[in-house]
Coordinates of C-alpha atoms in Angstrom, one line a residue:
X1 CA 226.1 -15.8 -25.1
X2 CA 224.1 -13.2 -27.1
X3 CA 225.1 -9.4 -27.0
X4 CA 222.6 -8.0 -24.7
X5 CA 222.7 -4.4 -24.9
X6 CA 220.6 -3.7 -27.9
X7 CA 218.2 -6.1 -30.1
X8 CA 217.5 -5.1 -33.8
X9 CA 214.4 -6.9 -35.0
X10 CA 214.5 -7.5 -38.8
X11 CA 217.6 -7.3 -41.0
X12 CA 216.4 -5.7 -44.1
X13 CA 218.3 -2.3 -45.2
X14 CA 217.1 -0.6 -42.2
X15 CA 218.3 -3.3 -40.0
X16 CA 221.7 -3.5 -41.8
X17 CA 221.9 0.1 -41.5
X18 CA 221.3 0.1 -37.8
X19 CA 223.9 -2.7 -37.1
X20 CA 226.5 -1.0 -39.0
X21 CA 225.8 2.4 -37.0
X22 CA 225.9 0.5 -33.7
X23 CA 229.1 -1.3 -34.7
X24 CA 230.6 2.0 -35.5
X25 CA 229.9 3.1 -32.2
X26 CA 231.1 0.0 -30.4
X27 CA 227.7 -0.9 -29.1
X28 CA 227.3 -4.7 -28.6
X29 CA 223.9 -5.9 -30.3
X30 CA 222.0 -8.8 -31.7
X31 CA 220.1 -8.9 -34.9
X32 CA 216.8 -11.2 -35.1
X33 CA 215.9 -11.9 -38.8
X34 CA 212.9 -14.0 -39.3
X35 CA 214.1 -15.2 -43.0
X36 CA 217.2 -17.3 -43.6
X37 CA 218.8 -14.3 -45.6
X38 CA 219.4 -10.6 -45.0
X39 CA 218.2 -7.7 -47.2
X40 CA 214.4 -7.7 -46.5
X41 CA 212.6 -7.1 -49.8
X42 CA 216.1 -6.0 -51.4
X43 CA 217.3 -9.4 -52.1
X44 CA 218.3 -12.0 -55.0
X45 CA 218.3 -15.7 -55.6
X46 CA 219.2 -17.9 -58.4
X47 CA 216.5 -19.4 -60.4
X48 CA 217.4 -22.9 -62.1
X49 CA 214.7 -22.5 -64.6
X50 CA 215.6 -19.2 -65.8
X51 CA 219.3 -19.8 -65.3
X52 CA 220.4 -16.5 -63.8
X53 CA 220.2 -14.8 -60.3
X54 CA 216.9 -12.7 -60.1
X55 CA 216.2 -9.7 -58.1
X56 CA 213.1 -9.3 -55.9
X57 CA 212.1 -6.1 -57.7
X58 CA 214.6 -3.8 -59.8
X59 CA 215.9 -0.8 -57.9
X60 CA 217.3 2.5 -59.3
X61 CA 219.6 4.4 -56.8
X62 CA 219.4 8.3 -57.3
X63 CA 222.6 9.8 -57.4
X64 CA 221.5 12.1 -54.5
X65 CA 221.4 9.1 -52.1
X66 CA 223.8 9.8 -49.3
X67 CA 223.1 7.1 -46.5
X68 CA 222.6 4.1 -48.8
X69 CA 225.7 4.8 -50.5
X70 CA 227.6 5.2 -47.2
X71 CA 226.2 1.9 -46.2
X72 CA 227.6 0.3 -49.5
X73 CA 231.0 1.9 -48.7
X74 CA 231.1 0.5 -45.2
X75 CA 230.4 -2.9 -46.9
X76 CA 233.1 -2.2 -49.4
X77 CA 230.6 -3.1 -52.4
X78 CA 229.9 0.5 -53.9
X79 CA 232.1 -0.5 -56.8
X80 CA 229.2 -2.9 -57.8
X81 CA 227.2 0.4 -58.6
X82 CA 227.1 1.4 -62.3
X83 CA 228.8 5.1 -62.7
X84 CA 226.8 7.6 -64.5
X85 CA 227.3 11.1 -64.9
X86 CA 224.2 12.5 -66.5
X87 CA 220.3 11.9 -67.0
X88 CA 219.9 9.4 -69.7
X89 CA 216.6 7.3 -69.8
X90 CA 215.4 5.5 -72.9
X91 CA 211.8 5.8 -73.5
X92 CA 210.0 3.4 -75.8
X93 CA 206.8 4.3 -77.6
X94 CA 204.5 2.2 -79.3
X95 CA 204.2 4.7 -82.1
X96 CA 207.7 6.2 -82.3
X97 CA 210.0 3.4 -81.2
X98 CA 213.1 4.7 -79.1
X99 CA 213.0 8.1 -77.8
X100 CA 216.0 8.8 -75.6
X101 CA 215.5 11.4 -72.7
X102 CA 218.9 12.8 -72.4
X103 CA 221.2 15.6 -72.9
X104 CA 224.8 15.1 -73.7
X105 CA 226.4 18.5 -73.5
X106 CA 224.9 20.0 -70.1
X107 CA 225.1 18.7 -66.9
X108 CA 223.1 19.7 -63.5
X109 CA 219.7 21.4 -63.9
X110 CA 220.5 22.4 -67.6
X111 CA 220.7 18.6 -68.5
X112 CA 217.0 18.0 -67.5
X113 CA 215.9 21.4 -69.0
X114 CA 217.5 20.5 -72.5
X115 CA 216.5 17.1 -72.2
X116 CA 212.9 18.1 -72.0
X117 CA 213.3 20.5 -74.8
X118 CA 214.4 17.7 -77.0
X119 CA 211.9 15.2 -75.4
X120 CA 209.8 14.1 -78.6
X121 CA 207.3 12.1 -76.7
X122 CA 205.6 15.4 -76.0
X123 CA 204.4 17.7 -78.6
X124 CA 206.7 21.0 -78.7
X125 CA 203.9 23.3 -77.2
X126 CA 203.7 20.9 -74.0
X127 CA 207.5 20.9 -73.8
X128 CA 207.4 24.8 -73.4
X129 CA 204.6 24.4 -71.0
X130 CA 206.5 22.0 -68.9
X131 CA 209.5 24.1 -68.9
X132 CA 207.6 27.2 -67.6
X133 CA 206.5 25.0 -64.6
X134 CA 210.1 23.7 -63.9
X135 CA 211.4 27.1 -64.0
X136 CA 208.7 28.1 -61.5
X137 CA 209.6 25.1 -59.4
X138 CA 213.3 25.8 -59.2
X139 CA 212.6 29.4 -58.0
X140 CA 210.0 28.1 -55.4
X141 CA 210.9 27.3 -51.7
X142 CA 207.7 26.3 -50.5
X143 CA 204.9 24.0 -52.0
X144 CA 201.3 23.4 -51.0
X145 CA 200.6 21.2 -48.2
X146 CA 197.0 20.1 -48.3
X147 CA 196.8 19.2 -52.1
X148 CA 197.7 16.2 -54.0
X149 CA 200.3 16.4 -56.9
X150 CA 197.8 15.8 -59.7
X151 CA 195.6 18.7 -58.7
X152 CA 198.4 21.0 -58.2
X153 CA 199.7 20.3 -61.7
X154 CA 196.4 20.8 -63.2
X155 CA 196.2 24.2 -61.3
X156 CA 199.5 24.8 -63.0
X157 CA 198.0 24.3 -66.6
X158 CA 199.9 21.1 -66.9
X159 CA 197.8 19.3 -69.6
X160 CA 197.0 15.6 -68.9
X161 CA 199.3 14.5 -71.7
X162 CA 202.3 16.1 -69.6
X163 CA 201.1 14.4 -66.6
X164 CA 200.9 10.9 -68.3
X165 CA 204.1 11.2 -70.1
X166 CA 206.4 13.0 -67.7
X167 CA 205.1 13.5 -64.2
X168 CA 203.5 10.1 -63.7
X169 CA 206.5 7.9 -64.6
X170 CA 208.3 9.9 -62.0
X171 CA 205.7 9.5 -59.3
X172 CA 205.4 5.7 -59.9
X173 CA 209.1 5.1 -60.1
X174 CA 210.2 7.1 -57.0
X175 CA 207.1 6.9 -54.8
X176 CA 205.4 3.7 -56.0
X177 CA 202.2 5.5 -56.0
X178 CA 199.8 7.2 -58.2
X179 CA 200.3 10.9 -58.6
X180 CA 197.0 11.7 -57.3
X181 CA 197.7 10.3 -53.9
X182 CA 201.2 12.0 -53.3
X183 CA 201.1 15.3 -51.4
X184 CA 202.5 18.0 -53.3
X185 CA 205.0 19.3 -50.8
X186 CA 206.9 16.0 -50.7
X187 CA 206.7 15.2 -54.3
X188 CA 208.3 18.6 -55.4
X189 CA 210.9 18.6 -52.5
X190 CA 212.1 15.1 -53.7
X191 CA 212.1 16.1 -57.3
X192 CA 214.2 19.2 -56.7
X193 CA 216.6 17.2 -54.7
X194 CA 216.9 14.3 -57.4
X195 CA 216.4 16.1 -60.9
X196 CA 217.2 19.6 -59.9
X197 CA 219.9 19.6 -57.3
X198 CA 223.7 19.6 -57.3
X199 CA 225.1 18.7 -60.7
X200 CA 226.8 15.4 -59.1
X201 CA 223.6 14.3 -57.5
X202 CA 221.4 14.4 -60.6
X203 CA 220.4 11.2 -62.2
X204 CA 220.1 7.5 -61.4
X205 CA 222.1 4.3 -61.3
X206 CA 221.8 0.8 -60.7
X207 CA 223.4 -2.4 -59.5
X208 CA 225.8 -4.3 -61.7
X209 CA 225.5 -7.3 -59.6
X210 CA 222.5 -9.2 -58.1
X211 CA 221.2 -7.3 -55.2
X212 CA 222.1 -9.7 -52.3
X213 CA 225.8 -9.4 -53.4
X214 CA 225.8 -5.8 -52.2
X215 CA 225.4 -7.1 -48.5
X216 CA 227.9 -10.1 -48.9
X217 CA 230.3 -8.4 -46.4
X218 CA 228.0 -7.7 -43.7
X219 CA 228.4 -10.3 -41.1
X220 CA 232.3 -9.8 -41.3
X221 CA 231.9 -6.0 -41.0
X222 CA 229.7 -6.0 -37.7
X223 CA 231.9 -8.3 -35.8
X224 CA 232.6 -8.5 -32.9
X225 CA 230.0 -6.1 -31.6
X226 CA 227.1 -7.5 -33.7
X227 CA 225.4 -11.1 -33.9
X228 CA 223.2 -12.3 -36.4
X229 CA 220.4 -14.8 -35.8
X230 CA 218.9 -15.8 -39.1
X231 CA 215.6 -17.8 -39.3
X232 CA 214.8 -16.5 -35.9
X233 CA 211.4 -14.6 -35.8
X234 CA 210.4 -12.6 -32.8
X235 CA 206.7 -13.3 -32.1
X236 CA 206.3 -11.2 -29.0
X237 CA 207.9 -8.3 -27.2
X238 CA 207.1 -7.2 -23.5
X239 CA 209.1 -5.0 -21.0
X240 CA 209.8 -6.2 -17.5
X241 CA 211.3 -3.6 -15.3
X242 CA 214.3 -2.0 -17.3
X243 CA 214.8 -4.8 -19.6
X244 CA 212.7 -5.9 -22.7
X245 CA 211.8 -9.6 -23.3
X246 CA 212.0 -10.8 -26.8
X247 CA 210.2 -14.2 -27.5
X248 CA 211.0 -16.0 -30.7
X249 CA 208.7 -18.6 -32.8
X250 CA 210.8 -21.3 -30.9
X251 CA 209.6 -20.0 -27.5
X252 CA 213.2 -18.8 -26.6
X253 CA 213.3 -15.8 -24.4
X254 CA 216.1 -13.1 -24.6
X255 CA 216.4 -10.0 -22.6
X256 CA 217.8 -6.4 -23.8
X257 CA 218.3 -3.1 -22.6
X258 CA 217.1 -1.4 -25.8
X259 CA 215.1 -2.5 -28.9
X260 CA 215.2 -1.2 -32.5
X261 CA 212.2 -2.4 -34.6
X262 CA 213.2 -2.6 -38.4
X263 CA 210.1 -4.2 -39.7
X264 CA 207.1 -3.2 -41.5
X265 CA 204.4 -1.4 -39.8
X266 CA 201.7 -4.4 -40.2
X267 CA 204.3 -6.6 -37.9
X268 CA 204.1 -4.1 -35.0
X269 CA 200.4 -5.2 -34.3
X270 CA 201.5 -8.9 -34.0
X271 CA 204.3 -8.5 -31.7
X272 CA 203.8 -5.4 -29.4
X273 CA 201.6 -5.5 -26.4
X274 CA 198.0 -3.8 -26.9
X275 CA 198.5 -1.3 -24.1
X276 CA 201.5 0.0 -26.1
X277 CA 199.5 0.3 -29.3
X278 CA 196.7 2.4 -27.8
X279 CA 199.2 5.3 -27.5
X280 CA 198.4 8.1 -30.0
X281 CA 202.1 7.5 -31.5
X282 CA 200.7 4.3 -33.1
X283 CA 197.8 6.0 -34.7
X284 CA 199.5 5.4 -38.0
X285 CA 198.6 1.9 -38.1
X286 CA 194.8 2.7 -38.6
X287 CA 196.0 4.5 -41.9
X288 CA 198.6 1.9 -43.1
X289 CA 198.0 0.7 -46.8
X290 CA 200.4 -1.1 -49.1
X291 CA 201.4 -0.5 -52.7
X292 CA 202.4 -3.7 -54.6
X293 CA 205.1 -4.2 -57.3
X294 CA 205.0 -6.7 -60.1
X295 CA 208.3 -8.1 -61.4
X296 CA 208.5 -10.4 -64.4
X297 CA 211.7 -12.2 -65.4
X298 CA 212.0 -14.2 -68.8
X299 CA 214.7 -15.9 -70.6
X300 CA 214.7 -16.0 -74.4
X301 CA 216.9 -16.7 -77.5
X302 CA 216.2 -13.3 -78.9
X303 CA 217.4 -10.0 -78.2
X304 CA 214.7 -7.6 -77.3
X305 CA 216.7 -4.5 -76.8
X306 CA 220.5 -3.7 -76.3
X307 CA 219.6 -1.1 -74.0
X308 CA 220.3 -1.7 -70.3
X309 CA 216.8 -0.4 -69.3
X310 CA 213.9 1.7 -70.5
X311 CA 210.7 3.1 -69.7
X312 CA 207.5 1.7 -71.5
X313 CA 205.2 4.6 -72.3
X314 CA 201.5 3.9 -71.8
X315 CA 202.0 0.4 -70.8
X316 CA 200.9 -1.9 -68.0
X317 CA 204.6 -2.7 -67.6
X318 CA 206.6 0.4 -66.6
X319 CA 210.3 -0.6 -67.0
X320 CA 212.2 -3.2 -69.1
X321 CA 215.6 -4.3 -67.7
X322 CA 218.3 -6.0 -70.0
X323 CA 219.8 -8.4 -67.2
X324 CA 222.2 -9.8 -69.7
X325 CA 223.7 -6.4 -70.4
X326 CA 223.7 -5.1 -66.7
X327 CA 225.2 -8.1 -65.3
X328 CA 227.7 -8.8 -68.2
X329 CA 226.1 -12.2 -68.8
X330 CA 227.2 -14.3 -71.8
X331 CA 224.2 -14.5 -74.8
X332 CA 222.6 -16.2 -76.1
X333 CA 220.3 -16.6 -74.2
X334 CA 218.9 -13.2 -73.1
X335 CA 217.6 -12.4 -69.8
X336 CA 215.2 -9.4 -69.3
X337 CA 213.2 -8.2 -66.4
X338 CA 210.0 -6.2 -66.4
X339 CA 208.9 -4.0 -63.5
X340 CA 205.4 -2.3 -62.6
X341 CA 205.1 0.0 -59.6
X342 CA 201.8 0.5 -57.9
X343 CA 200.8 -2.8 -59.8
X344 CA 197.4 -2.9 -58.1
X345 CA 195.6 -3.8 -61.6
X346 CA 198.2 -6.8 -62.4
X347 CA 198.5 -8.6 -58.9
X348 CA 195.2 -10.1 -59.0
X349 CA 195.9 -11.8 -62.6
X350 CA 197.2 -15.3 -63.1
X351 CA 200.8 -15.7 -64.3
X352 CA 199.6 -17.2 -67.7
X353 CA 197.4 -14.0 -68.2
X354 CA 200.4 -11.8 -67.2
X355 CA 202.5 -13.3 -69.6
X356 CA 200.0 -13.3 -72.6
X357 CA 199.8 -9.3 -71.7
X358 CA 203.7 -9.2 -71.7
X359 CA 204.0 -11.0 -75.0
X360 CA 201.6 -8.4 -76.6
X361 CA 203.3 -5.4 -75.1
X362 CA 206.7 -6.5 -76.6
X363 CA 205.3 -7.0 -80.0
X364 CA 203.7 -3.6 -79.9
X365 CA 206.9 -1.8 -78.6
X366 CA 209.6 -3.9 -80.4
X367 CA 207.7 -5.5 -83.3
X368 CA 209.1 -8.6 -82.2
X369 CA 207.3 -12.1 -81.5
X370 CA 209.7 -13.7 -79.0
X371 CA 209.9 -17.2 -77.8
X372 CA 209.8 -17.2 -74.0
X373 CA 212.1 -20.2 -72.8
X374 CA 211.4 -19.7 -69.2
X375 CA 209.5 -17.1 -66.9
X376 CA 208.9 -16.2 -63.5
X377 CA 206.3 -13.7 -62.0
X378 CA 206.8 -12.2 -58.4
X379 CA 203.9 -10.3 -56.8
X380 CA 205.2 -8.3 -54.0
X381 CA 201.8 -7.1 -52.6
X382 CA 203.5 -5.2 -49.7
X383 CA 206.3 -3.8 -51.6
X384 CA 206.1 -0.3 -49.8
X385 CA 203.7 1.6 -47.4
X386 CA 201.5 4.0 -49.4
X387 CA 202.7 7.4 -48.3
X388 CA 199.6 9.2 -49.0
X389 CA 198.2 12.5 -47.2
X390 CA 196.5 10.4 -44.5
X391 CA 199.6 8.4 -43.6
X392 CA 201.9 11.5 -43.7
X393 CA 199.8 13.1 -41.1
X394 CA 200.8 10.4 -38.8
X395 CA 204.1 9.1 -40.0
X396 CA 205.9 8.3 -36.8
X397 CA 209.3 9.7 -35.6
X398 CA 212.0 7.0 -34.7
X399 CA 211.7 7.6 -30.9
X400 CA 208.5 5.7 -29.5
X401 CA 206.7 6.6 -26.4
X402 CA 208.2 3.2 -24.8
X403 CA 211.4 4.1 -23.1
X404 CA 214.1 2.4 -24.9
X405 CA 212.0 1.2 -27.9
X406 CA 212.9 2.7 -31.2
X407 CA 211.3 2.2 -34.6
X408 CA 213.1 2.6 -38.1
X409 CA 212.1 1.7 -41.6
X410 CA 211.7 3.4 -45.0
X411 CA 208.1 4.2 -44.0
X412 CA 209.1 6.2 -40.7
X413 CA 209.7 10.1 -40.8
X414 CA 212.5 10.8 -42.9
X415 CA 210.9 13.4 -45.1
X416 CA 211.6 11.0 -48.0
X417 CA 209.5 8.6 -49.7
X418 CA 209.8 4.9 -49.0
X419 CA 213.0 4.1 -50.6
X420 CA 216.5 2.3 -49.8
X421 CA 217.8 5.7 -48.8
X422 CA 215.0 6.4 -46.6
X423 CA 215.5 2.8 -44.8
X424 CA 219.1 3.6 -44.4
X425 CA 218.6 7.1 -42.9
X426 CA 215.8 5.9 -40.6
X427 CA 218.1 3.8 -38.8
X428 CA 220.9 6.5 -38.6
X429 CA 218.4 8.6 -36.8
X430 CA 217.2 6.0 -34.6
X431 CA 220.7 5.1 -33.4
X432 CA 221.7 8.7 -33.0
X433 CA 218.7 9.3 -30.9
X434 CA 219.4 6.3 -29.0
X435 CA 223.0 7.4 -28.1
X436 CA 221.8 10.9 -27.5
X437 CA 219.3 9.5 -24.9
X438 CA 222.0 7.2 -23.3
X439 CA 225.6 8.2 -23.8
X440 CA 226.7 5.7 -21.7
X441 CA 225.1 2.7 -23.4

């Protein structure tokens, strides 16, 4: 017998967060997950050819994350996150080699400011220009709403080299979007939180284990209130009187008082009745676009770099991750992954062509002609919703106009970019609003 109070559709990070919140409040619920594993796009699997566990895209965690870290604490897996205490990002340049962005003495805002002062990827004059703008940003409380970030930066006399070497790496890494598509207000609000906020919240970290292991305790933590149905896709949702009817791909029907949808927005058109979708609330569906992420995994007998990770300047491949070092794997062989955010120019290429380009880039950056033993390319064409100015205008709140129907996901209104933190927060907001509406649920 299913727990019939609340149904959660989707068990990615938003679904996991919703379930943990309901469990904490003693609310019986059932989770429907179409795949045979949890985590959504945040998952990992063992690849026999490569010989190690690979992640579907590499994720950094901002130290300013709160809700996602609380989720890991509830699952007792936060210890798997690497501890860092300052900003330290290796940049690799084809011309200059390794250029560390770091400040070993100061912490907090001073760490970023002195890091820029020593950032040799920019000429000294441009470093001073960048510092002037950062000081202005620190003192600013409001930013323009109807202008994209690139245009704003140009208005602030930021030369193109500063945008290319400093601002754009931040834009693609945090927002998975090009800087000319990101509204100024949200860009700088997030920038101030992540890089100019409290000292203990400035910086980035990563998982020391494959991503799926962060959720390994989930099913135990939600008992007895929560039940998880894997490989059970919901194909249709209707409402009959006071109850929601959920029909699965196996034509089974289940009935619930409340529903929290934790799926991508393109799924809503497939499972919700058309008479619901014509409501102005769902106008955002007219503007939904997705930005892809490309991940490449390779195994080689040669060490490319001992660094755990680094940003590749002026390259179609943005980040290199040393999985051998990050996961503490024996070597040789050596395992690396390369990630490109907003990879619209790469996802249309064949795997063969992508690997050819990667080998050329590795040689240009590291002066090594490596022998790739095994490789795998993952193209996630629907990695994140493109949070541009059009979508922001209609970005939906968690409470829908259908009584008892709530929507969560990193793309819903959280005032954050589409990140793990946004996914975890969105479900907390959805559950909180549900409980507020129905104290006796």
